Coordinates of C-alpha atoms and ligand atoms in Angstrom, one line a residue:
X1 CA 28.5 112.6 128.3
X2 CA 29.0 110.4 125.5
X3 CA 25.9 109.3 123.0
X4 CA 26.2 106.2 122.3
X5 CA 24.9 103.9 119.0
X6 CA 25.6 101.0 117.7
X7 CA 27.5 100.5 114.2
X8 CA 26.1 97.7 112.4
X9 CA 28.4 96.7 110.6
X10 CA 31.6 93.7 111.1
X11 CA 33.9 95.6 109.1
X12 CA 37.0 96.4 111.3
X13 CA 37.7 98.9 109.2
X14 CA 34.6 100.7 108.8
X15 CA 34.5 100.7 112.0
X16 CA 38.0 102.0 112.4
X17 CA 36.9 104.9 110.2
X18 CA 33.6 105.6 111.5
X19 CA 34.7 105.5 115.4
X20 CA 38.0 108.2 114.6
X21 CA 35.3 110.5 113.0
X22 CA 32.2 110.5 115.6
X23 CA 34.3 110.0 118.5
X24 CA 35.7 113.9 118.5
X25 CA 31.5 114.7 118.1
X26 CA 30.8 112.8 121.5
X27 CA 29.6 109.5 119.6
X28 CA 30.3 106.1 121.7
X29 CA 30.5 103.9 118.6
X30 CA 29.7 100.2 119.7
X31 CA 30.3 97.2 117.4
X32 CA 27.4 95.5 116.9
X33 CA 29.6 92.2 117.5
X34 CA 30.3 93.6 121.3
X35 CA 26.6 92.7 121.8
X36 CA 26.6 90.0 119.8
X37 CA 24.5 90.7 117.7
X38 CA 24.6 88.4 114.3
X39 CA 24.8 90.3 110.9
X40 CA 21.5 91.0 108.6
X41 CA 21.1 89.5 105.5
X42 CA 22.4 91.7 102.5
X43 CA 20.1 90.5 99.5
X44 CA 19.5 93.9 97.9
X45 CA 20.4 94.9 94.8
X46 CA 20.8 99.0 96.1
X47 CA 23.5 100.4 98.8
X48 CA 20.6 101.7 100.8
X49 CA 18.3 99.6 100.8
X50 CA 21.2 96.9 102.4
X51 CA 22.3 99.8 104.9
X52 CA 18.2 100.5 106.1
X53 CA 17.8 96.6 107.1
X54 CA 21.4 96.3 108.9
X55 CA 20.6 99.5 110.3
X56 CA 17.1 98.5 111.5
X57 CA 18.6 94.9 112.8
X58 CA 20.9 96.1 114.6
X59 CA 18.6 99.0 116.5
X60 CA 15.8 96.3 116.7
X61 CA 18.2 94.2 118.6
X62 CA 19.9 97.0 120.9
X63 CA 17.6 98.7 121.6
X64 CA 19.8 101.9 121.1
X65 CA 20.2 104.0 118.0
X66 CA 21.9 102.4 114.7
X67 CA 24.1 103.3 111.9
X68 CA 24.7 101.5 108.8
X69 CA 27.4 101.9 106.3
X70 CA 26.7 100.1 103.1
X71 CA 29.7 101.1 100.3
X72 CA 31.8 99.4 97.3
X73 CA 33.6 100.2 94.4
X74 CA 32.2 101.1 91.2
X75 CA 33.9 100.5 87.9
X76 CA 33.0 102.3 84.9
X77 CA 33.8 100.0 82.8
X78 CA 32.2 96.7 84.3
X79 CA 28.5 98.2 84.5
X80 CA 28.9 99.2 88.1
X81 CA 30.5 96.0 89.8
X82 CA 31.6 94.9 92.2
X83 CA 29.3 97.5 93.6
X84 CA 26.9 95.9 96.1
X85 CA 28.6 92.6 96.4
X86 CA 31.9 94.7 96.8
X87 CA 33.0 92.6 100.3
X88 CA 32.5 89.1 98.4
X89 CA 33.0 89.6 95.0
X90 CA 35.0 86.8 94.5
X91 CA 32.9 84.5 96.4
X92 CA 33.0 82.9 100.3
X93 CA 35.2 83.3 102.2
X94 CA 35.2 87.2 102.0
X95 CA 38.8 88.3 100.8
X96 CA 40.3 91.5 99.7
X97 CA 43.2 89.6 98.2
X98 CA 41.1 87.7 95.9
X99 CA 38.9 90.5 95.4
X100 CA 41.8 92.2 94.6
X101 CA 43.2 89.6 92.2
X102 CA 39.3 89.3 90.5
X103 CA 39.0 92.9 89.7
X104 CA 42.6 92.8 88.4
X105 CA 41.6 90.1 86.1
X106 CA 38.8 91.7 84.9
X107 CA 40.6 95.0 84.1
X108 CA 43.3 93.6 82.0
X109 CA 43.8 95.1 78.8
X110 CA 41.2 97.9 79.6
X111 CA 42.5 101.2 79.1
X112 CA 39.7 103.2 81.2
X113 CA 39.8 102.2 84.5
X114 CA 37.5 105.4 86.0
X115 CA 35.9 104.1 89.2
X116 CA 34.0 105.3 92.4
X117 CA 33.9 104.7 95.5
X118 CA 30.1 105.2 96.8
X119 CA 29.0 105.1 100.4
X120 CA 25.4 105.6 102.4
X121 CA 25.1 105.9 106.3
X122 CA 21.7 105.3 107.1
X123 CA 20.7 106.0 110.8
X124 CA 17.8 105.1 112.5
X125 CA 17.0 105.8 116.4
X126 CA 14.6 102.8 116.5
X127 CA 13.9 99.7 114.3
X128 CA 10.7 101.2 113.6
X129 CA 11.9 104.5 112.8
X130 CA 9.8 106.0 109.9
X131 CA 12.4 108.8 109.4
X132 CA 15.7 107.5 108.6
X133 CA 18.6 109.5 108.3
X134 CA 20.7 108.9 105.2
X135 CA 23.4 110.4 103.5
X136 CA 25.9 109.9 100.5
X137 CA 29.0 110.1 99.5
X138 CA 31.3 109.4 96.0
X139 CA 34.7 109.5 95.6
X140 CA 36.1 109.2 92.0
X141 CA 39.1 107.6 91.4
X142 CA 40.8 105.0 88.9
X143 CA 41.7 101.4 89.0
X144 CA 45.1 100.4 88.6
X145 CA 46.8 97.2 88.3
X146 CA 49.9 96.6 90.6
X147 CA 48.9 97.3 94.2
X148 CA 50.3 100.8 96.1
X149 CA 50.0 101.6 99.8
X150 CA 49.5 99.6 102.8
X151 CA 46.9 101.7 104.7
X152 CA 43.1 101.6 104.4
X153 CA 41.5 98.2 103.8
X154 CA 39.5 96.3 100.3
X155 CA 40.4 97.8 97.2
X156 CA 42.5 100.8 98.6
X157 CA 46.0 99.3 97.2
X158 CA 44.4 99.7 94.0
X159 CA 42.2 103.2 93.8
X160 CA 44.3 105.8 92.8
X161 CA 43.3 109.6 93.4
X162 CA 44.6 111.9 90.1
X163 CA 44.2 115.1 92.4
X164 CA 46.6 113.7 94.9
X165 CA 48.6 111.6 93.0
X166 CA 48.5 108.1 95.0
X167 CA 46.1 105.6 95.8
X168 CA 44.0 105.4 99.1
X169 CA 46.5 103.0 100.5
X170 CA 49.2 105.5 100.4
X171 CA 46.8 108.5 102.2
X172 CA 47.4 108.1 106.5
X173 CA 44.0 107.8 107.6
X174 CA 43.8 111.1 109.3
X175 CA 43.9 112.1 104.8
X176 CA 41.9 109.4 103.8
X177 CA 39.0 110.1 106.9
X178 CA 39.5 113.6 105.7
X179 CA 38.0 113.0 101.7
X180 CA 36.7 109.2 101.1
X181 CA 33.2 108.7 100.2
X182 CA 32.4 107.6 104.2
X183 CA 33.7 110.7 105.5
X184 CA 31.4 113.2 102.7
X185 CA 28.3 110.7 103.3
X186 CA 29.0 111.8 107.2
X187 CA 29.6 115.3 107.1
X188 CA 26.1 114.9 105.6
X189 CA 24.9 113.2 108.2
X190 CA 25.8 115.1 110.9
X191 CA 24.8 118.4 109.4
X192 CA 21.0 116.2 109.9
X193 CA 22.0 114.3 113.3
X194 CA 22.8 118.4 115.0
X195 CA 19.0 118.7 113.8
X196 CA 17.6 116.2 115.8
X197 CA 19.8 115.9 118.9
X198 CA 19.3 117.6 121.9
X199 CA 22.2 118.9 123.6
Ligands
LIG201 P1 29.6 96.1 102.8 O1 30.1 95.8 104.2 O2 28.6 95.2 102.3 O3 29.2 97.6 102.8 O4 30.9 96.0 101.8 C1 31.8 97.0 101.7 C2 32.9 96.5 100.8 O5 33.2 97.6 99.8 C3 34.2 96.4 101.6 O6 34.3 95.1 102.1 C4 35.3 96.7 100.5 O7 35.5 95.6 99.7 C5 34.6 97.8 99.7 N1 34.9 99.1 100.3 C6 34.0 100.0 100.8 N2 34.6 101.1 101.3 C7 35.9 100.9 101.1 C8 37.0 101.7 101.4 O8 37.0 102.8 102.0 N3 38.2 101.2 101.0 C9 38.3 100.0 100.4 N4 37.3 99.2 100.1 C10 36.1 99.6 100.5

């Protein structure tokens, strides 16, 4: 029998992600959108502390078990950013092609481009729950300039990998689900969720 619990998150492809790696490990992953529930105010200035309150929203308002993904790219060389505001760096609406175009911009005539990808999962199995699971993950990479790839979603035209010589856009997602910062942060995870489930 499946175990289900809701992903709180809009992201379609986080969700994407998330779904083709719990799925195989007897996870129903449910959108928090198929029970319409609205999203949670992001107003932190750390990943997790973001990921705990969408976590806890969403599990307050299903009732079931909750995981949060809260990630963004990192650049070296601009203190961090976009970093938490990743999804709406260049302002509302949320875009990945201005986004894209922003960080661009900002990387023009800088010769290190070193950047990270960072992710936490938090899960909780009740609003109140006063031991969440969380877990990281990093994936180091570099900016570049002229897009590559049309897989992924965000910035993954524009992260290249040195060790595999392309950017995340160019990995198929089966690659991608396989080394990105979401699928270390949920190895970790799960290493804790086989702790606490009962089989
Ligand atoms: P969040 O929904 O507030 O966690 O924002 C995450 C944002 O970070 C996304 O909208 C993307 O802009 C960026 N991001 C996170 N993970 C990835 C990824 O795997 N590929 C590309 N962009 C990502």
């Amino acid at each position: 029998m499946m175990k289900r619990l809701v992903l709180a998150s809009r992201n379609a492809g986080k969700l994407r992600e998330l779904q083709a790696l719990l799925q195989p490990l007897g996870w129903e992953v449910i959108p928090q959108d198929d029970l319409d529930i609205a999203e949670a105010p992001e107003p932190h200035p750390t990943f997790v502390e973001n990921a705990l309150s969408k976590a806890r929203n969403a599990a307050f308002h299903s009732g079931l078990p909750a995981l949060s993904d809260d990630s963004g790219l990192c650049v070296d060389a601009l203190g961090g950013a976009p970093g938490v505001i990743s999804a709406h760096y260049a302002g509302e609406p949320r875009s990945d092609l201005r986004n894209n175009e922003k960080l661009v911009h900002e990387l023009q005539g800088v010769k290190d481009r070193r950047a990270h990808y960072y992710c936490v999962l938090v899960l909780v199995r009740s609003a109140q729950d006063p031991e969440p699971l969380i877990a990281e993950g990093r994936w180091e990479g570099e900016v570049v300039l002229s897009p590559r790839g049309q897989e992924g979603f965000g910035y993954d035209p524009y992260f290249y990998l040195p060790q595999q010589g392309c950017t995340a856009a160019e990995l198929t997602v089966t690659d991608k689900n396989r080394i990105s910062h979401r699928a270390q942060a949920l190895a970790r995870l799960l290493h804790r969720l086989r702790d606490i489930t009962p089989s």
